[in-house]
Amino acid sequence: MSVDSIYFSPEAAAFRARTRRFLHEHVVPHLDTWETERRIPRAVWKLLAGEGLLGLHYPEEYGGRGLPFFHSVAYLEELGRLGSGGFRGAVSVHSYMATTYLHLVGDPAQKQRFLRPAVAGDRIAALAITEPEAGSDVSGIGCAARTVGDGFAVDGTKAFVTNGMTADYLVTAVRTADGPAQATGSGTLSLLVIDAEAPGVTRTPVEKLGWHCSDTATVRFEDVRVAGDRLLGRKNAAFMTIMKAFQLERVAAALLALGEADRALELARRYTSRRRAFGKPLAAHQVVRHRLAELMSHTEAARQLTYHAAWLHSRGRTAMSESAMAKLRATELAADAAGQCLQLFGGHGYLAEAPVARLFRDTRLDTIAGGASEIMREVIADTEL
Ligand SMILES: Cc1cc2nc3c(=O)[nH]c(=O)nc-3n(C[C@H](O)[C@H](O)[C@H](O)COP(=O)(O)OP(=O)(O)OC[C@H]3O[C@@H](n4cnc5c(N)ncnc54)[C@H](O)[C@@H]3O)c2cc1C
């Protein structure tokens, strides 16, 4: 469906084709099993790393491939097109969300210690920002890191941690205020890399509506001792880092959602061309044709908006508003497309194992996670009005 684009070099286009083949050979045949087993085998991470897919945009000195950002754009869309929110969630959180903080503010030693093994698929990363009482409002984070000697003692709970059960370390947002006067607000947040197996860490899996092959955990910290060399960036300066990282997170979320919208449309086109009703294929009924045409045009519009945000990001530009617009449009579209395409399958779309049913379940999260639609509207309004 996609037309030639000003954004993709011939190398990026060839990379997309190669990556699509790789994912279809090594991932797609196993997705149903992983969904049922509620897990992604550890070996898969090494397989992806072998293709360089866990570090496309990271520097070669840390094992990455140092490729232009539009290679990542192609990869993220292809991940979305697999039609498994769980798989794309696990992998994209690792490569484009959790490890982003190491790349942005980690020192060279921290990058060698944590980023390199993540790119190599030897260690799985998770990002622990959300808490039971603080989600959209990052400034409400309460997880406390007291100064103890050269390091910290961490107490608190993190919610909805993707890869929470399998991760080797968690990039964790904490409050580093030692006095009660500083216990709230955005000026006392810091980022720590915490070992998932450290004494005092308890991880509990949570069941979800969708994203079944991705493990999600509630993580409890009780007097967890963290050495001072695991502080990422400056103490009390994490709020701005988190806001900066959100730009990439939102562009990535939009690209993944576009891939999912493509997948929903692909499934619906295939089904409606062979399913017959009232003497002709469903796709020959004008109302069905128009519905698909409408969804395709919305997808293409959201895609161009998202490519523009990705292009700004690739140029190192601040694009808070554009990335929020892209995230808003693309994720609302993906959820809508999955619902409308399910309708075209009739009862067959409602069966638990139907690929379009999985898309319907999984895309429901797109407008919530990584900044809900309401928050995207706030960001746009704050920037533009
Ligand atoms: C499967 C899954 C995986 C996740 N993975 C991660 C992860 O890896 N790491 C991580 O840190 N988090 C993760 N999250 C958390 C996710 O990012 C949050 O759920 C999301 O940011 C929303 O926060 P909340 O759930 O606390 O909702 P709340 O912030 O409590 O919001 C509830 C509702 O109120 C709305 N709302 C909030 N503020 C306003 C406002 N000012 N105006 C209007 N409406 C408002 C919200 O949009 C939402 O609709 C995950 C969540 C899920 C379900």
mmCIF file with all atom_site columns, N, CA and C in Angstrom, residues 295-347:
data_model
loop_
_atom_site.group_PDB
_atom_site.id
_atom_site.type_symbol
_atom_site.label_atom_id
_atom_site.label_alt_id
_atom_site.label_comp_id
_atom_site.label_asym_id
_atom_site.label_entity_id
_atom_site.label_seq_id
_atom_site.pdbx_PDB_ins_code
_atom_site.Cartn_x
_atom_site.Cartn_y
_atom_site.Cartn_z
_atom_site.occupancy
_atom_site.B_iso_or_equiv
_atom_site.pdbx_formal_charge
_atom_site.auth_seq_id
_atom_site.auth_comp_id
_atom_site.auth_asym_id
_atom_site.auth_atom_id
_atom_site.pdbx_PDB_model_num
ATOM 1   N N  . LEU A 1 295 ? -10.469 3.966   5.685  1.00 0.00 ? 295 LEU A N  1
ATOM 2   C CA . LEU A 1 295 ? -9.432  3.600   6.657  1.00 0.00 ? 295 LEU A CA 1
ATOM 3   C C  . LEU A 1 295 ? -8.039  3.734   6.047  1.00 0.00 ? 295 LEU A C  1
ATOM 4   N N  . MET A 1 296 ? -7.922  3.356   4.777  1.00 0.00 ? 296 MET A N  1
ATOM 5   C CA . MET A 1 296 ? -6.606  3.464   4.118  1.00 0.00 ? 296 MET A CA 1
ATOM 6   C C  . MET A 1 296 ? -6.169  4.924   4.028  1.00 0.00 ? 296 MET A C  1
ATOM 7   N N  . SER A 1 297 ? -7.095  5.786   3.712  1.00 0.00 ? 297 SER A N  1
ATOM 8   C CA . SER A 1 297 ? -6.703  7.195   3.573  1.00 0.00 ? 297 SER A CA 1
ATOM 9   C C  . SER A 1 297 ? -6.336  7.788   4.937  1.00 0.00 ? 297 SER A C  1
ATOM 10  N N  . HIS A 1 298 ? -7.048  7.388   5.994  1.00 0.00 ? 298 HIS A N  1
ATOM 11  C CA . HIS A 1 298 ? -6.689  7.858   7.338  1.00 0.00 ? 298 HIS A CA 1
ATOM 12  C C  . HIS A 1 298 ? -5.302  7.328   7.738  1.00 0.00 ? 298 HIS A C  1
ATOM 13  N N  . THR A 1 299 ? -5.038  6.086   7.382  1.00 0.00 ? 299 THR A N  1
ATOM 14  C CA . THR A 1 299 ? -3.739  5.486   7.726  1.00 0.00 ? 299 THR A CA 1
ATOM 15  C C  . THR A 1 299 ? -2.614  6.234   7.023  1.00 0.00 ? 299 THR A C  1
ATOM 16  N N  . GLU A 1 300 ? -2.835  6.520   5.758  1.00 0.00 ? 300 GLU A N  1
ATOM 17  C CA . GLU A 1 300 ? -1.789  7.216   4.992  1.00 0.00 ? 300 GLU A CA 1
ATOM 18  C C  . GLU A 1 300 ? -1.563  8.631   5.541  1.00 0.00 ? 300 GLU A C  1
ATOM 19  N N  . ALA A 1 301 ? -2.641  9.289   5.954  1.00 0.00 ? 301 ALA A N  1
ATOM 20  C CA . ALA A 1 301 ? -2.507  10.641  6.529  1.00 0.00 ? 301 ALA A CA 1
ATOM 21  C C  . ALA A 1 301 ? -1.714  10.578  7.838  1.00 0.00 ? 301 ALA A C  1
ATOM 22  N N  . ALA A 1 302 ? -2.064  9.612   8.683  1.00 0.00 ? 302 ALA A N  1
ATOM 23  C CA . ALA A 1 302 ? -1.355  9.467   9.961  1.00 0.00 ? 302 ALA A CA 1
ATOM 24  C C  . ALA A 1 302 ? 0.109   9.097   9.710  1.00 0.00 ? 302 ALA A C  1
ATOM 25  N N  . ARG A 1 303 ? 0.336   8.314   8.675  1.00 0.00 ? 303 ARG A N  1
ATOM 26  C CA . ARG A 1 303 ? 1.713   7.900   8.362  1.00 0.00 ? 303 ARG A CA 1
ATOM 27  C C  . ARG A 1 303 ? 2.577   9.119   7.993  1.00 0.00 ? 303 ARG A C  1
ATOM 28  N N  . GLN A 1 304 ? 2.030   9.982   7.155  1.00 0.00 ? 304 GLN A N  1
ATOM 29  C CA . GLN A 1 304 ? 2.828   11.138  6.736  1.00 0.00 ? 304 GLN A CA 1
ATOM 30  C C  . GLN A 1 304 ? 3.109   12.067  7.916  1.00 0.00 ? 304 GLN A C  1
ATOM 31  N N  . LEU A 1 305 ? 2.134   12.233  8.796  1.00 0.00 ? 305 LEU A N  1
ATOM 32  C CA . LEU A 1 305 ? 2.338   13.039  10.005 1.00 0.00 ? 305 LEU A CA 1
ATOM 33  C C  . LEU A 1 305 ? 3.438   12.415  10.870 1.00 0.00 ? 305 LEU A C  1
ATOM 34  N N  . THR A 1 306 ? 3.382   11.099  10.988 1.00 0.00 ? 306 THR A N  1
ATOM 35  C CA . THR A 1 306 ? 4.357   10.393  11.830 1.00 0.00 ? 306 THR A CA 1
ATOM 36  C C  . THR A 1 306 ? 5.755   10.444  11.208 1.00 0.00 ? 306 THR A C  1
ATOM 37  N N  . TYR A 1 307 ? 5.839   10.293  9.899  1.00 0.00 ? 307 TYR A N  1
ATOM 38  C CA . TYR A 1 307 ? 7.151   10.385  9.244  1.00 0.00 ? 307 TYR A CA 1
ATOM 39  C C  . TYR A 1 307 ? 7.742   11.783  9.455  1.00 0.00 ? 307 TYR A C  1
ATOM 40  N N  . HIS A 1 308 ? 6.877   12.776  9.431  1.00 0.00 ? 308 HIS A N  1
ATOM 41  C CA . HIS A 1 308 ? 7.378   14.140  9.643  1.00 0.00 ? 308 HIS A CA 1
ATOM 42  C C  . HIS A 1 308 ? 7.937   14.276  11.068 1.00 0.00 ? 308 HIS A C  1
ATOM 43  N N  . ALA A 1 309 ? 7.204   13.760  12.046 1.00 0.00 ? 309 ALA A N  1
ATOM 44  C CA . ALA A 1 309 ? 7.699   13.810  13.438 1.00 0.00 ? 309 ALA A CA 1
ATOM 45  C C  . ALA A 1 309 ? 9.008   13.022  13.549 1.00 0.00 ? 309 ALA A C  1
ATOM 46  N N  . ALA A 1 310 ? 9.058   11.868  12.885 1.00 0.00 ? 310 ALA A N  1
ATOM 47  C CA . ALA A 1 310 ? 10.277  11.041  12.921 1.00 0.00 ? 310 ALA A CA 1
ATOM 48  C C  . ALA A 1 310 ? 11.438  11.784  12.258 1.00 0.00 ? 310 ALA A C  1
ATOM 49  N N  . TRP A 1 311 ? 11.147  12.483  11.192 1.00 0.00 ? 311 TRP A N  1
ATOM 50  C CA . TRP A 1 311 ? 12.191  13.249  10.484 1.00 0.00 ? 311 TRP A CA 1
ATOM 51  C C  . TRP A 1 311 ? 12.731  14.357  11.390 1.00 0.00 ? 311 TRP A C  1
ATOM 52  N N  . LEU A 1 312 ? 11.835  15.072  12.072 1.00 0.00 ? 312 LEU A N  1
ATOM 53  C CA . LEU A 1 312 ? 12.282  16.111  13.012 1.00 0.00 ? 312 LEU A CA 1
ATOM 54  C C  . LEU A 1 312 ? 13.157  15.479  14.094 1.00 0.00 ? 312 LEU A C  1
ATOM 55  N N  . HIS A 1 313 ? 12.687  14.356  14.625 1.00 0.00 ? 313 HIS A N  1
ATOM 56  C CA . HIS A 1 313 ? 13.456  13.663  15.663 1.00 0.00 ? 313 HIS A CA 1
ATOM 57  C C  . HIS A 1 313 ? 14.838  13.265  15.132 1.00 0.00 ? 313 HIS A C  1
ATOM 58  N N  . SER A 1 314 ? 14.874  12.760  13.907 1.00 0.00 ? 314 SER A N  1
ATOM 59  C CA . SER A 1 314 ? 16.144  12.300  13.325 1.00 0.00 ? 314 SER A CA 1
ATOM 60  C C  . SER A 1 314 ? 17.123  13.461  13.133 1.00 0.00 ? 314 SER A C  1
ATOM 61  N N  . ARG A 1 315 ? 16.588  14.687  13.036 1.00 0.00 ? 315 ARG A N  1
ATOM 62  C CA . ARG A 1 315 ? 17.452  15.866  12.882 1.00 0.00 ? 315 ARG A CA 1
ATOM 63  C C  . ARG A 1 315 ? 17.847  16.458  14.231 1.00 0.00 ? 315 ARG A C  1
ATOM 64  N N  . GLY A 1 316 ? 17.466  15.768  15.312 1.00 0.00 ? 316 GLY A N  1
ATOM 65  C CA . GLY A 1 316 ? 17.813  16.256  16.645 1.00 0.00 ? 316 GLY A CA 1
ATOM 66  C C  . GLY A 1 316 ? 16.975  17.438  17.077 1.00 0.00 ? 316 GLY A C  1
ATOM 67  N N  . ARG A 1 317 ? 15.836  17.629  16.418 1.00 0.00 ? 317 ARG A N  1
ATOM 68  C CA . ARG A 1 317 ? 14.995  18.780  16.745 1.00 0.00 ? 317 ARG A CA 1
ATOM 69  C C  . ARG A 1 317 ? 13.997  18.436  17.855 1.00 0.00 ? 317 ARG A C  1
ATOM 70  N N  . THR A 1 318 ? 13.621  19.433  18.635 1.00 0.00 ? 318 THR A N  1
ATOM 71  C CA . THR A 1 318 ? 12.552  19.241  19.608 1.00 0.00 ? 318 THR A CA 1
ATOM 72  C C  . THR A 1 318 ? 11.243  19.175  18.840 1.00 0.00 ? 318 THR A C  1
ATOM 73  N N  . ALA A 1 319 ? 10.495  18.112  19.059 1.00 0.00 ? 319 ALA A N  1
ATOM 74  C CA . ALA A 1 319 ? 9.243   17.926  18.318 1.00 0.00 ? 319 ALA A CA 1
ATOM 75  C C  . ALA A 1 319 ? 8.187   17.349  19.254 1.00 0.00 ? 319 ALA A C  1
ATOM 76  N N  . MET A 1 320 ? 8.034   17.995  20.427 1.00 0.00 ? 320 MET A N  1
ATOM 77  C CA . MET A 1 320 ? 7.093   17.477  21.418 1.00 0.00 ? 320 MET A CA 1
ATOM 78  C C  . MET A 1 320 ? 5.675   17.460  20.856 1.00 0.00 ? 320 MET A C  1
ATOM 79  N N  . SER A 1 321 ? 5.294   18.570  20.227 1.00 0.00 ? 321 SER A N  1
ATOM 80  C CA . SER A 1 321 ? 3.942   18.672  19.715 1.00 0.00 ? 321 SER A CA 1
ATOM 81  C C  . SER A 1 321 ? 3.720   17.703  18.552 1.00 0.00 ? 321 SER A C  1
ATOM 82  N N  . GLU A 1 322 ? 4.669   17.683  17.612 1.00 0.00 ? 322 GLU A N  1
ATOM 83  C CA . GLU A 1 322 ? 4.515   16.810  16.442 1.00 0.00 ? 322 GLU A CA 1
ATOM 84  C C  . GLU A 1 322 ? 4.496   15.330  16.842 1.00 0.00 ? 322 GLU A C  1
ATOM 85  N N  . SER A 1 323 ? 5.345   14.964  17.811 1.00 0.00 ? 323 SER A N  1
ATOM 86  C CA . SER A 1 323 ? 5.358   13.551  18.209 1.00 0.00 ? 323 SER A CA 1
ATOM 87  C C  . SER A 1 323 ? 4.073   13.207  18.970 1.00 0.00 ? 323 SER A C  1
ATOM 88  N N  . ALA A 1 324 ? 3.552   14.168  19.749 1.00 0.00 ? 324 ALA A N  1
ATOM 89  C CA . ALA A 1 324 ? 2.281   13.914  20.443 1.00 0.00 ? 324 ALA A CA 1
ATOM 90  C C  . ALA A 1 324 ? 1.133   13.810  19.431 1.00 0.00 ? 324 ALA A C  1
ATOM 91  N N  . MET A 1 325 ? 1.151   14.672  18.397 1.00 0.00 ? 325 MET A N  1
ATOM 92  C CA . MET A 1 325 ? 0.107   14.590  17.361 1.00 0.00 ? 325 MET A CA 1
ATOM 93  C C  . MET A 1 325 ? 0.177   13.241  16.640 1.00 0.00 ? 325 MET A C  1
ATOM 94  N N  . ALA A 1 326 ? 1.394   12.825  16.324 1.00 0.00 ? 326 ALA A N  1
ATOM 95  C CA . ALA A 1 326 ? 1.562   11.545  15.621 1.00 0.00 ? 326 ALA A CA 1
ATOM 96  C C  . ALA A 1 326 ? 1.068   10.392  16.487 1.00 0.00 ? 326 ALA A C  1
ATOM 97  N N  . LYS A 1 327 ? 1.448   10.427  17.776 1.00 0.00 ? 327 LYS A N  1
ATOM 98  C CA . LYS A 1 327 ? 1.029   9.342   18.682 1.00 0.00 ? 327 LYS A CA 1
ATOM 99  C C  . LYS A 1 327 ? -0.491  9.314   18.812 1.00 0.00 ? 327 LYS A C  1
ATOM 100 N N  . LEU A 1 328 ? -1.060  10.507  18.976 1.00 0.00 ? 328 LEU A N  1
ATOM 101 C CA . LEU A 1 328 ? -2.516  10.608  19.123 1.00 0.00 ? 328 LEU A CA 1
ATOM 102 C C  . LEU A 1 328 ? -3.232  10.046  17.887 1.00 0.00 ? 328 LEU A C  1
ATOM 103 N N  . ARG A 1 329 ? -2.858  10.548  16.710 1.00 0.00 ? 329 ARG A N  1
ATOM 104 C CA . ARG A 1 329 ? -3.571  10.166  15.478 1.00 0.00 ? 329 ARG A CA 1
ATOM 105 C C  . ARG A 1 329 ? -3.367  8.690   15.154 1.00 0.00 ? 329 ARG A C  1
ATOM 106 N N  . ALA A 1 330 ? -2.107  8.241   15.231 1.00 0.00 ? 330 ALA A N  1
ATOM 107 C CA . ALA A 1 330 ? -1.813  6.874   14.795 1.00 0.00 ? 330 ALA A CA 1
ATOM 108 C C  . ALA A 1 330 ? -2.400  5.834   15.740 1.00 0.00 ? 330 ALA A C  1
ATOM 109 N N  . THR A 1 331 ? -2.364  6.095   17.051 1.00 0.00 ? 331 THR A N  1
ATOM 110 C CA . THR A 1 331 ? -2.879  5.073   17.975 1.00 0.00 ? 331 THR A CA 1
ATOM 111 C C  . THR A 1 331 ? -4.404  5.047   17.995 1.00 0.00 ? 331 THR A C  1
ATOM 112 N N  . GLU A 1 332 ? -5.027  6.229   17.890 1.00 0.00 ? 332 GLU A N  1
ATOM 113 C CA . GLU A 1 332 ? -6.500  6.243   17.807 1.00 0.00 ? 332 GLU A CA 1
ATOM 114 C C  . GLU A 1 332 ? -6.934  5.515   16.530 1.00 0.00 ? 332 GLU A C  1
ATOM 115 N N  . LEU A 1 333 ? -6.189  5.749   15.464 1.00 0.00 ? 333 LEU A N  1
ATOM 116 C CA . LEU A 1 333 ? -6.509  5.109   14.192 1.00 0.00 ? 333 LEU A CA 1
ATOM 117 C C  . LEU A 1 333 ? -6.367  3.586   14.280 1.00 0.00 ? 333 LEU A C  1
ATOM 118 N N  . ALA A 1 334 ? -5.262  3.118   14.890 1.00 0.00 ? 334 ALA A N  1
ATOM 119 C CA . ALA A 1 334 ? -5.031  1.671   14.958 1.00 0.00 ? 334 ALA A CA 1
ATOM 120 C C  . ALA A 1 334 ? -6.163  0.980   15.720 1.00 0.00 ? 334 ALA A C  1
ATOM 121 N N  . ALA A 1 335 ? -6.567  1.584   16.847 1.00 0.00 ? 335 ALA A N  1
ATOM 122 C CA . ALA A 1 335 ? -7.646  0.966   17.628 1.00 0.00 ? 335 ALA A CA 1
ATOM 123 C C  . ALA A 1 335 ? -8.950  0.982   16.823 1.00 0.00 ? 335 ALA A C  1
ATOM 124 N N  . ASP A 1 336 ? -9.208  2.074   16.128 1.00 0.00 ? 336 ASP A N  1
ATOM 125 C CA . ASP A 1 336 ? -10.421 2.185   15.327 1.00 0.00 ? 336 ASP A CA 1
ATOM 126 C C  . ASP A 1 336 ? -10.387 1.195   14.150 1.00 0.00 ? 336 ASP A C  1
ATOM 127 N N  . ALA A 1 337 ? -9.240  1.126   13.490 1.00 0.00 ? 337 ALA A N  1
ATOM 128 C CA . ALA A 1 337 ? -9.114  0.228   12.328 1.00 0.00 ? 337 ALA A CA 1
ATOM 129 C C  . ALA A 1 337 ? -9.307  -1.224  12.759 1.00 0.00 ? 337 ALA A C  1
ATOM 130 N N  . ALA A 1 338 ? -8.719  -1.598  13.899 1.00 0.00 ? 338 ALA A N  1
ATOM 131 C CA . ALA A 1 338 ? -8.866  -2.982  14.358 1.00 0.00 ? 338 ALA A CA 1
ATOM 132 C C  . ALA A 1 338 ? -10.336 -3.290  14.642 1.00 0.00 ? 338 ALA A C  1
ATOM 133 N N  . GLY A 1 339 ? -11.044 -2.336  15.249 1.00 0.00 ? 339 GLY A N  1
ATOM 134 C CA . GLY A 1 339 ? -12.467 -2.550  15.547 1.00 0.00 ? 339 GLY A CA 1
ATOM 135 C C  . GLY A 1 339 ? -13.303 -2.627  14.274 1.00 0.00 ? 339 GLY A C  1
ATOM 136 N N  . GLN A 1 340 ? -13.061 -1.730  13.352 1.00 0.00 ? 340 GLN A N  1
ATOM 137 C CA . GLN A 1 340 ? -13.844 -1.731  12.108 1.00 0.00 ? 340 GLN A CA 1
ATOM 138 C C  . GLN A 1 340 ? -13.541 -2.972  11.265 1.00 0.00 ? 340 GLN A C  1
ATOM 139 N N  . CYS A 1 341 ? -12.284 -3.376  11.248 1.00 0.00 ? 341 CYS A N  1
ATOM 140 C CA . CYS A 1 341 ? -11.935 -4.566  10.460 1.00 0.00 ? 341 CYS A CA 1
ATOM 141 C C  . CYS A 1 341 ? -12.513 -5.821  11.102 1.00 0.00 ? 341 CYS A C  1
ATOM 142 N N  . LEU A 1 342 ? -12.524 -5.868  12.435 1.00 0.00 ? 342 LEU A N  1
ATOM 143 C CA . LEU A 1 342 ? -13.154 -7.016  13.104 1.00 0.00 ? 342 LEU A CA 1
ATOM 144 C C  . LEU A 1 342 ? -14.624 -7.118  12.671 1.00 0.00 ? 342 LEU A C  1
ATOM 145 N N  . GLN A 1 343 ? -15.303 -5.994  12.592 1.00 0.00 ? 343 GLN A N  1
ATOM 146 C CA . GLN A 1 343 ? -16.710 -5.978  12.184 1.00 0.00 ? 343 GLN A CA 1
ATOM 147 C C  . GLN A 1 343 ? -16.886 -6.637  10.808 1.00 0.00 ? 343 GLN A C  1
ATOM 148 N N  . LEU A 1 344 ? -15.930 -6.403  9.921  1.00 0.00 ? 344 LEU A N  1
ATOM 149 C CA . LEU A 1 344 ? -16.032 -6.963  8.569  1.00 0.00 ? 344 LEU A CA 1
ATOM 150 C C  . LEU A 1 344 ? -15.894 -8.486  8.554  1.00 0.00 ? 344 LEU A C  1
ATOM 151 N N  . PHE A 1 345 ? -15.313 -9.037  9.607  1.00 0.00 ? 345 PHE A N  1
ATOM 152 C CA . PHE A 1 345 ? -15.190 -10.496 9.705  1.00 0.00 ? 345 PHE A CA 1
ATOM 153 C C  . PHE A 1 345 ? -16.465 -11.136 10.267 1.00 0.00 ? 345 PHE A C  1
ATOM 154 N N  . GLY A 1 346 ? -17.420 -10.326 10.711 1.00 0.00 ? 346 GLY A N  1
ATOM 155 C CA . GLY A 1 346 ? -18.603 -10.900 11.352 1.00 0.00 ? 346 GLY A CA 1
ATOM 156 C C  . GLY A 1 346 ? -18.187 -11.726 12.558 1.00 0.00 ? 346 GLY A C  1
ATOM 157 N N  . GLY A 1 347 ? -18.916 -12.813 12.798 1.00 0.00 ? 347 GLY A N  1
ATOM 158 C CA . GLY A 1 347 ? -18.654 -13.670 13.966 1.00 0.00 ? 347 GLY A CA 1
ATOM 159 C C  . GLY A 1 347 ? -17.266 -14.270 13.935 1.00 0.00 ? 347 GLY A C  1
#
